[in-house]
PDB file of C-alpha atoms and ligand atoms in Angstrom:
ATOM      1  CA  MET F   1     -72.536   3.692   8.889  1.00 53.00           C
ATOM      2  CA  ASN F   2     -73.728   7.427   9.650  1.00 68.00           C
ATOM      3  CA  LYS F   3     -71.143   9.635   9.677  1.00 81.00           C
ATOM      4  CA  PRO F   4     -69.293   9.675  13.645  1.00 90.00           C
ATOM      5  CA  LEU F   5     -69.268  12.379  16.093  1.00 94.00           C
ATOM      6  CA  ILE F   6     -65.846  13.897  16.875  1.00 97.00           C
ATOM      7  CA  LEU F   7     -64.387  15.434  20.183  1.00 98.00           C
ATOM      8  CA  VAL F   8     -61.969  17.985  19.052  1.00 98.00           C
ATOM      9  CA  VAL F   9     -59.990  18.855  22.277  1.00 98.00           C
ATOM     10  CA  GLU F  10     -57.188  21.673  21.229  1.00 96.00           C
ATOM     11  CA  ASP F  11     -57.059  24.781  23.653  1.00 95.00           C
ATOM     12  CA  ASP F  12     -55.356  26.079  20.360  1.00 94.00           C
ATOM     13  CA  THR F  13     -57.815  28.632  18.766  1.00 95.00           C
ATOM     14  CA  SER F  14     -56.234  28.261  15.388  1.00 94.00           C
ATOM     15  CA  VAL F  15     -55.711  24.754  15.559  1.00 94.00           C
ATOM     16  CA  LYS F  16     -58.974  24.150  16.761  1.00 95.00           C
ATOM     17  CA  ASN F  17     -60.517  25.817  14.285  1.00 96.00           C
ATOM     18  CA  LEU F  18     -58.611  24.493  11.173  1.00 95.00           C
ATOM     19  CA  ILE F  19     -59.717  20.946  12.501  1.00 96.00           C
ATOM     20  CA  THR F  20     -63.501  22.050  13.083  1.00 96.00           C
ATOM     21  CA  THR F  21     -64.025  23.796   9.633  1.00 96.00           C
ATOM     22  CA  THR F  22     -62.647  20.539   8.079  1.00 96.00           C
ATOM     23  CA  LEU F  23     -64.736  18.604   9.723  1.00 96.00           C
ATOM     24  CA  LYS F  24     -68.050  20.974   9.355  1.00 94.00           C
ATOM     25  CA  ALA F  25     -66.493  20.790   5.142  1.00 94.00           C
ATOM     26  CA  HIS F  26     -66.305  17.104   4.828  1.00 93.00           C
ATOM     27  CA  ASP F  27     -69.589  16.632   6.711  1.00 90.00           C
ATOM     28  CA  TYR F  28     -68.444  15.151  10.713  1.00 94.00           C
ATOM     29  CA  ARG F  29     -70.583  16.416  13.254  1.00 94.00           C
ATOM     30  CA  TYR F  30     -68.007  17.359  15.982  1.00 96.00           C
ATOM     31  CA  LEU F  31     -68.156  18.738  19.517  1.00 96.00           C
ATOM     32  CA  ALA F  32     -65.520  21.179  20.887  1.00 97.00           C
ATOM     33  CA  ALA F  33     -63.895  21.354  24.186  1.00 97.00           C
ATOM     34  CA  GLY F  34     -60.978  23.538  25.492  1.00 96.00           C
ATOM     35  CA  ASN F  35     -59.133  21.336  28.150  1.00 97.00           C
ATOM     36  CA  GLY F  36     -58.815  18.500  29.776  1.00 97.00           C
ATOM     37  CA  GLU F  37     -61.827  18.467  32.381  1.00 96.00           C
ATOM     38  CA  THR F  38     -64.472  19.369  29.461  1.00 97.00           C
ATOM     39  CA  ALA F  39     -62.752  16.999  27.564  1.00 97.00           C
ATOM     40  CA  ILE F  40     -63.828  13.875  30.088  1.00 95.00           C
ATOM     41  CA  LEU F  41     -67.210  15.564  30.819  1.00 94.00           C
ATOM     42  CA  ASP F  42     -67.887  15.827  27.259  1.00 95.00           C
ATOM     43  CA  ALA F  43     -66.818  12.259  26.394  1.00 94.00           C
ATOM     44  CA  SER F  44     -68.611  10.717  29.291  1.00 90.00           C
ATOM     45  CA  SER F  45     -72.187  13.445  28.431  1.00 90.00           C
ATOM     46  CA  HIS F  46     -72.083  12.787  25.268  1.00 92.00           C
ATOM     47  CA  ASN F  47     -70.618   9.442  23.810  1.00 89.00           C
ATOM     48  CA  PRO F  48     -68.973  10.687  20.656  1.00 95.00           C
ATOM     49  CA  ASP F  49     -67.151   7.319  17.896  1.00 94.00           C
ATOM     50  CA  ILE F  50     -63.724   9.242  18.091  1.00 96.00           C
ATOM     51  CA  MET F  51     -61.602  11.999  19.965  1.00 97.00           C
ATOM     52  CA  LEU F  52     -58.892  14.072  17.858  1.00 98.00           C
ATOM     53  CA  LEU F  53     -56.616  15.091  21.732  1.00 97.00           C
ATOM     54  CA  ASP F  54     -53.941  17.718  22.013  1.00 95.00           C
ATOM     55  CA  LEU F  55     -51.120  16.396  24.542  1.00 93.00           C
ATOM     56  CA  GLY F  56     -50.464  20.045  25.869  1.00 91.00           C
ATOM     57  CA  LEU F  57     -53.915  21.281  27.681  1.00 94.00           C
ATOM     58  CA  PRO F  58     -54.269  24.120  29.979  1.00 96.00           C
ATOM     59  CA  ASP F  59     -55.372  22.002  33.414  1.00 96.00           C
ATOM     60  CA  MET F  60     -53.576  18.591  32.466  1.00 95.00           C
ATOM     61  CA  ASP F  61     -51.870  16.721  30.235  1.00 93.00           C
ATOM     62  CA  GLY F  62     -53.514  14.845  27.600  1.00 94.00           C
ATOM     63  CA  VAL F  63     -51.658  11.493  28.379  1.00 95.00           C
ATOM     64  CA  GLU F  64     -53.786  11.808  31.728  1.00 95.00           C
ATOM     65  CA  VAL F  65     -57.561  12.033  29.511  1.00 96.00           C
ATOM     66  CA  ILE F  66     -56.604   9.279  27.468  1.00 96.00           C
ATOM     67  CA  LYS F  67     -56.142   7.699  30.941  1.00 95.00           C
ATOM     68  CA  LYS F  68     -59.407   8.305  32.938  1.00 93.00           C
ATOM     69  CA  ILE F  69     -61.444   7.897  28.557  1.00 94.00           C
ATOM     70  CA  ARG F  70     -60.105   4.284  29.254  1.00 92.00           C
ATOM     71  CA  THR F  71     -61.301   3.244  31.905  1.00 89.00           C
ATOM     72  CA  TRP F  72     -64.781   3.065  30.432  1.00 85.00           C
ATOM     73  CA  SER F  73     -64.711   3.500  26.966  1.00 90.00           C
ATOM     74  CA  ASN F  74     -62.333   2.260  23.800  1.00 88.00           C
ATOM     75  CA  MET F  75     -63.302   4.707  21.525  1.00 93.00           C
ATOM     76  CA  PRO F  76     -60.229   5.271  18.456  1.00 95.00           C
ATOM     77  CA  ILE F  77     -58.108   8.212  20.405  1.00 96.00           C
ATOM     78  CA  LEU F  78     -56.313  10.495  17.725  1.00 97.00           C
ATOM     79  CA  VAL F  79     -52.848  12.279  19.167  1.00 95.00           C
ATOM     80  CA  ILE F  80     -52.153  15.355  18.329  1.00 92.00           C
ATOM     81  CA  SER F  81     -49.392  16.709  19.182  1.00 86.00           C
ATOM     82  CA  ALA F  82     -47.126  19.791  18.801  1.00 81.00           C
ATOM     83  CA  ARG F  83     -43.975  17.672  20.274  1.00 67.00           C
ATOM     84  CA  SER F  84     -42.322  15.630  18.291  1.00 66.00           C
ATOM     85  CA  GLU F  85     -40.556  14.058  21.033  1.00 70.00           C
ATOM     86  CA  ASP F  86     -40.825  10.572  20.191  1.00 75.00           C
ATOM     87  CA  THR F  87     -41.749   9.854  23.976  1.00 83.00           C
ATOM     88  CA  ASP F  88     -44.466  11.805  24.298  1.00 85.00           C
ATOM     89  CA  LYS F  89     -46.285   9.882  21.438  1.00 87.00           C
ATOM     90  CA  ILE F  90     -45.426   5.932  22.866  1.00 90.00           C
ATOM     91  CA  ASP F  91     -46.523   7.560  26.071  1.00 93.00           C
ATOM     92  CA  ALA F  92     -49.955   8.625  24.850  1.00 94.00           C
ATOM     93  CA  LEU F  93     -49.748   5.573  22.631  1.00 94.00           C
ATOM     94  CA  ASP F  94     -49.346   3.493  25.643  1.00 92.00           C
ATOM     95  CA  ALA F  95     -52.209   5.076  27.648  1.00 93.00           C
ATOM     96  CA  GLY F  96     -54.445   3.548  25.140  1.00 93.00           C
ATOM     97  CA  ALA F  97     -54.401   6.365  22.086  1.00 95.00           C
ATOM     98  CA  ASP F  98     -54.703   4.811  18.806  1.00 94.00           C
ATOM     99  CA  ASP F  99     -53.153   6.644  16.316  1.00 93.00           C
ATOM    100  CA  TYR F 100     -51.516  10.175  16.690  1.00 92.00           C
ATOM    101  CA  LEU F 101     -50.027  13.490  14.031  1.00 92.00           C
ATOM    102  CA  THR F 102     -47.724  16.039  14.948  1.00 90.00           C
ATOM    103  CA  LYS F 103     -48.439  19.919  14.434  1.00 89.00           C
ATOM    104  CA  PRO F 104     -48.224  21.266  11.558  1.00 90.00           C
ATOM    105  CA  PHE F 105     -50.290  18.621  10.342  1.00 93.00           C
ATOM    106  CA  SER F 106     -52.066  19.152   6.741  1.00 94.00           C
ATOM    107  CA  VAL F 107     -55.756  18.834   6.067  1.00 95.00           C
ATOM    108  CA  GLU F 108     -55.411  15.935   3.996  1.00 95.00           C
ATOM    109  CA  GLU F 109     -52.852  14.442   7.014  1.00 95.00           C
ATOM    110  CA  LEU F 110     -55.575  14.688   9.113  1.00 96.00           C
ATOM    111  CA  LEU F 111     -58.875  13.443   6.913  1.00 95.00           C
ATOM    112  CA  ALA F 112     -56.139  10.623   5.855  1.00 94.00           C
ATOM    113  CA  ARG F 113     -55.932   9.716   9.540  1.00 93.00           C
ATOM    114  CA  LEU F 114     -59.502   9.461  10.308  1.00 94.00           C
ATOM    115  CA  ARG F 115     -60.840   7.780   7.823  1.00 92.00           C
ATOM    116  CA  VAL F 116     -58.466   5.012   8.732  1.00 89.00           C
ATOM    117  CA  ILE F 117     -60.020   5.122  12.219  1.00 92.00           C
ATOM    118  CA  GLN F 118     -63.158   4.797  10.910  1.00 90.00           C
ATOM    119  CA  ARG F 119     -62.297   1.524   9.483  1.00 87.00           C
ATOM    120  CA  ARG F 120     -61.024   0.663  12.335  1.00 85.00           C
ATOM    121  CA  LEU F 121     -64.366   1.721  13.660  1.00 87.00           C
ATOM    122  CA  LEU F 122     -66.518  -0.480  11.968  1.00 84.00           C
ATOM    123  CA  MET F 123     -64.470  -3.263  12.378  1.00 79.00           C
ATOM    124  CA  MET F 124     -64.567  -2.589  16.165  1.00 78.00           C
ATOM    125  CA  ARG F 125     -67.784  -2.705  15.060  1.00 78.00           C
ATOM    126  CA  GLN F 126     -68.538  -5.775  13.464  1.00 74.00           C
ATOM    127  CA  GLU F 127     -66.157  -8.143  16.290  1.00 67.00           C
ATOM    128  CA  SER F 128     -68.595  -6.889  19.371  1.00 60.00           C
ATOM    129  CA  SER F 129     -71.684  -8.109  17.175  1.00 53.00           C
ATOM    130  CA  LEU F 130     -70.435 -10.474  16.660  1.00 54.00           C
ATOM    131  CA  GLU F 131     -66.832 -12.855  17.627  1.00 59.00           C
ATOM    132  CA  LYS F 132     -64.666 -12.972  15.270  1.00 70.00           C
ATOM    133  CA  SER F 133     -62.959 -16.135  14.602  1.00 84.00           C
ATOM    134  CA  VAL F 134     -61.209 -15.602  11.240  1.00 88.00           C
ATOM    135  CA  PHE F 135     -59.573 -12.394   9.757  1.00 90.00           C
ATOM    136  CA  LYS F 136     -59.564 -10.773   6.581  1.00 90.00           C
ATOM    137  CA  ASN F 137     -56.995  -8.640   5.404  1.00 92.00           C
ATOM    138  CA  GLY F 138     -56.631  -8.246   1.824  1.00 93.00           C
ATOM    139  CA  ASP F 139     -55.175 -11.825   0.396  1.00 94.00           C
ATOM    140  CA  LEU F 140     -54.456 -12.450   4.599  1.00 96.00           C
ATOM    141  CA  LYS F 141     -56.116 -14.810   6.368  1.00 95.00           C
ATOM    142  CA  VAL F 142     -56.082 -15.758   9.690  1.00 94.00           C
ATOM    143  CA  ASP F 143     -57.907 -18.519  11.540  1.00 92.00           C
ATOM    144  CA  TYR F 144     -57.684 -18.379  15.307  1.00 89.00           C
ATOM    145  CA  ALA F 145     -60.405 -21.215  15.180  1.00 83.00           C
ATOM    146  CA  ALA F 146     -57.340 -23.442  13.900  1.00 88.00           C
ATOM    147  CA  GLY F 147     -54.155 -21.178  14.459  1.00 91.00           C
ATOM    148  CA  CYS F 148     -52.900 -21.182  11.597  1.00 94.00           C
ATOM    149  CA  ALA F 149     -52.534 -18.361   8.936  1.00 96.00           C
ATOM    150  CA  PHE F 150     -52.856 -17.646   5.150  1.00 96.00           C
ATOM    151  CA  LEU F 151     -51.463 -16.133   2.259  1.00 95.00           C
ATOM    152  CA  GLY F 152     -53.948 -16.393  -0.946  1.00 94.00           C
ATOM    153  CA  ASP F 153     -54.718 -19.555  -0.398  1.00 93.00           C
ATOM    154  CA  VAL F 154     -51.103 -20.888   0.436  1.00 95.00           C
ATOM    155  CA  GLU F 155     -50.902 -21.666   4.270  1.00 96.00           C
ATOM    156  CA  LEU F 156     -47.913 -19.581   6.267  1.00 97.00           C
ATOM    157  CA  HIS F 157     -45.628 -20.975   7.877  1.00 96.00           C
ATOM    158  CA  LEU F 158     -45.077 -19.146  10.879  1.00 96.00           C
ATOM    159  CA  THR F 159     -42.975 -19.862  13.650  1.00 95.00           C
ATOM    160  CA  PRO F 160     -44.536 -19.956  17.259  1.00 92.00           C
ATOM    161  CA  ILE F 161     -43.264 -15.768  18.088  1.00 93.00           C
ATOM    162  CA  GLU F 162     -43.998 -15.074  14.523  1.00 95.00           C
ATOM    163  CA  TYR F 163     -47.910 -15.951  14.564  1.00 96.00           C
ATOM    164  CA  LYS F 164     -48.349 -13.865  17.909  1.00 94.00           C
ATOM    165  CA  LEU F 165     -47.004 -11.292  16.257  1.00 95.00           C
ATOM    166  CA  LEU F 166     -49.220 -11.158  13.093  1.00 97.00           C
ATOM    167  CA  CYS F 167     -52.352 -12.126  16.260  1.00 94.00           C
ATOM    168  CA  LEU F 168     -51.550  -9.418  17.836  1.00 94.00           C
ATOM    169  CA  LEU F 169     -50.880  -7.249  14.973  1.00 96.00           C
ATOM    170  CA  SER F 170     -54.235  -8.139  13.120  1.00 93.00           C
ATOM    171  CA  ARG F 171     -56.164  -8.424  16.361  1.00 89.00           C
ATOM    172  CA  ASN F 172     -54.923  -4.340  16.340  1.00 90.00           C
ATOM    173  CA  VAL F 173     -55.698  -4.216  12.621  1.00 89.00           C
ATOM    174  CA  GLY F 174     -55.229   0.087  12.632  1.00 89.00           C
ATOM    175  CA  LYS F 175     -54.423   0.939  15.788  1.00 92.00           C
ATOM    176  CA  VAL F 176     -49.798   2.040  15.751  1.00 94.00           C
ATOM    177  CA  LEU F 177     -48.270  -0.922  19.131  1.00 95.00           C
ATOM    178  CA  THR F 178     -45.174   0.355  20.761  1.00 93.00           C
ATOM    179  CA  HIS F 179     -42.836  -1.660  21.162  1.00 92.00           C
ATOM    180  CA  THR F 180     -43.504  -1.677  25.221  1.00 89.00           C
ATOM    181  CA  TYR F 181     -46.626  -3.166  23.955  1.00 90.00           C
ATOM    182  CA  ILE F 182     -45.988  -5.573  21.706  1.00 93.00           C
ATOM    183  CA  THR F 183     -42.616  -7.264  24.023  1.00 91.00           C
ATOM    184  CA  GLN F 184     -44.749  -7.311  27.163  1.00 87.00           C
ATOM    185  CA  ASN F 185     -47.757  -9.228  25.123  1.00 87.00           C
ATOM    186  CA  ILE F 186     -45.213 -11.616  23.527  1.00 88.00           C
ATOM    187  CA  TRP F 187     -42.958 -12.340  25.996  1.00 85.00           C
ATOM    188  CA  GLY F 188     -43.866 -10.726  29.173  1.00 79.00           C
ATOM    189  CA  SER F 189     -42.294  -8.074  31.075  1.00 70.00           C
ATOM    190  CA  SER F 190     -39.072  -9.693  31.541  1.00 67.00           C
ATOM    191  CA  TRP F 191     -38.401  -8.543  27.564  1.00 63.00           C
ATOM    192  CA  GLU F 192     -40.290  -5.399  28.100  1.00 62.00           C
ATOM    193  CA  ASN F 193     -38.281  -3.039  25.002  1.00 66.00           C
ATOM    194  CA  ASP F 194     -35.857  -5.697  24.025  1.00 83.00           C
ATOM    195  CA  VAL F 195     -36.008  -3.980  20.849  1.00 87.00           C
ATOM    196  CA  ALA F 196     -33.750  -5.635  18.541  1.00 89.00           C
ATOM    197  CA  SER F 197     -34.932  -8.823  19.788  1.00 89.00           C
ATOM    198  CA  LEU F 198     -38.997  -8.150  17.755  1.00 93.00           C
ATOM    199  CA  ARG F 199     -36.445  -6.034  15.447  1.00 93.00           C
ATOM    200  CA  VAL F 200     -35.654  -9.455  14.061  1.00 93.00           C
ATOM    201  CA  PHE F 201     -38.880 -11.291  14.214  1.00 93.00           C
ATOM    202  CA  MET F 202     -40.932  -8.751  12.231  1.00 95.00           C
ATOM    203  CA  ALA F 203     -38.505  -8.249   9.810  1.00 94.00           C
ATOM    204  CA  THR F 204     -39.158 -12.772   9.675  1.00 95.00           C
ATOM    205  CA  LEU F 205     -42.513 -12.425   9.366  1.00 96.00           C
ATOM    206  CA  ARG F 206     -42.521  -9.686   6.756  1.00 95.00           C
ATOM    207  CA  LYS F 207     -39.727 -12.027   4.927  1.00 94.00           C
ATOM    208  CA  LYS F 208     -43.415 -14.335   4.900  1.00 95.00           C
ATOM    209  CA  ILE F 209     -46.269 -11.760   4.309  1.00 95.00           C
ATOM    210  CA  GLU F 210     -44.525  -8.767   2.360  1.00 93.00           C
ATOM    211  CA  LYS F 211     -43.673  -8.236  -1.410  1.00 84.00           C
ATOM    212  CA  GLY F 212     -40.477  -7.635  -0.471  1.00 75.00           C
ATOM    213  CA  ALA F 213     -37.904  -6.914   1.257  1.00 68.00           C
ATOM    214  CA  ASP F 214     -39.036  -2.291   1.419  1.00 75.00           C
ATOM    215  CA  SER F 215     -42.481  -3.346   0.802  1.00 82.00           C
ATOM    216  CA  GLN F 216     -44.994  -2.446   3.889  1.00 86.00           C
ATOM    217  CA  GLN F 217     -47.995  -3.579   2.658  1.00 90.00           C
ATOM    218  CA  TYR F 218     -49.726  -5.358   5.618  1.00 95.00           C
ATOM    219  CA  ILE F 219     -46.867  -4.134   8.614  1.00 96.00           C
ATOM    220  CA  GLN F 220     -45.955  -0.006   8.665  1.00 94.00           C
ATOM    221  CA  THR F 221     -43.308   0.423  10.445  1.00 93.00           C
ATOM    222  CA  HIS F 222     -42.758   3.384  12.798  1.00 92.00           C
ATOM    223  CA  ILE F 223     -39.676   4.273  13.757  1.00 90.00           C
ATOM    224  CA  GLY F 224     -38.704   4.591  17.194  1.00 89.00           C
ATOM    225  CA  VAL F 225     -42.639   3.926  18.362  1.00 92.00           C
ATOM    226  CA  GLY F 226     -43.711   0.788  17.036  1.00 94.00           C
ATOM    227  CA  TYR F 227     -45.037  -1.563  14.390  1.00 96.00           C
ATOM    228  CA  ARG F 228     -48.915  -1.279  12.632  1.00 95.00           C
ATOM    229  CA  MET F 229     -50.733  -3.425  11.146  1.00 95.00           C
ATOM    230  CA  ILE F 230     -52.547  -1.276   7.681  1.00 92.00           C
ATOM    231  CA  LYS F 231     -56.183  -2.369   6.426  1.00 88.00           C
ATOM    232  CA  VAL F 232     -55.874  -2.785   2.743  1.00 86.00           C
ATOM    233  CA  GLU F 233     -58.379  -1.664   1.301  1.00 73.00           C
TER     234      GLU F 233
HETATM  235 CA1  LIG L   1     -51.727  23.000  23.322  1.00 87.58          CA
END
């Protein structure tokens, strides 16, 4: 894949310079916008592959930018937030962002997140060209058509809820899913935010697919936010 075109949306000049210098040094193509309105215009006219979005913009909230973009585009959005409160990240993720970075962040962190997003982008493109019926990630395999899952050659004995959870996570591999998003998808809105139940089912699912109690090889916990399935190298 060619180096993706990245739209950097940041009004703070020093942070913007740090990001664009890093992108330039690593041979990424980029565009920069300093407010929400320009960001939306640039996104529609230049069709970037990835958006790096600051949530605190001078003209509108970054969450509004995500909502607008999501009406026509599913490009990966990495939110960059100065606010450390979980609610901002959760609002951004629920609006359709893929991942978040909290300021201050290191150049290495930024590059690592970009690599995760590029893998997700690659998978999204492969999936759209060929509707996939089997998901493979390391030793884990989910056969959506047959409705079963395997670890290596061994079929996993999952309850219907565990299987639904595994499907939801695998279909969104690389993306952080919030508690609300997961509970709504698994149980519908009546169970919305029943995080305690979700935790119980997630623990039993993990027991079946992870190597040990503390292992997060496949499913990463984002405390106070949600969960993400990691794409195993
Ligand atoms: Ca800002």
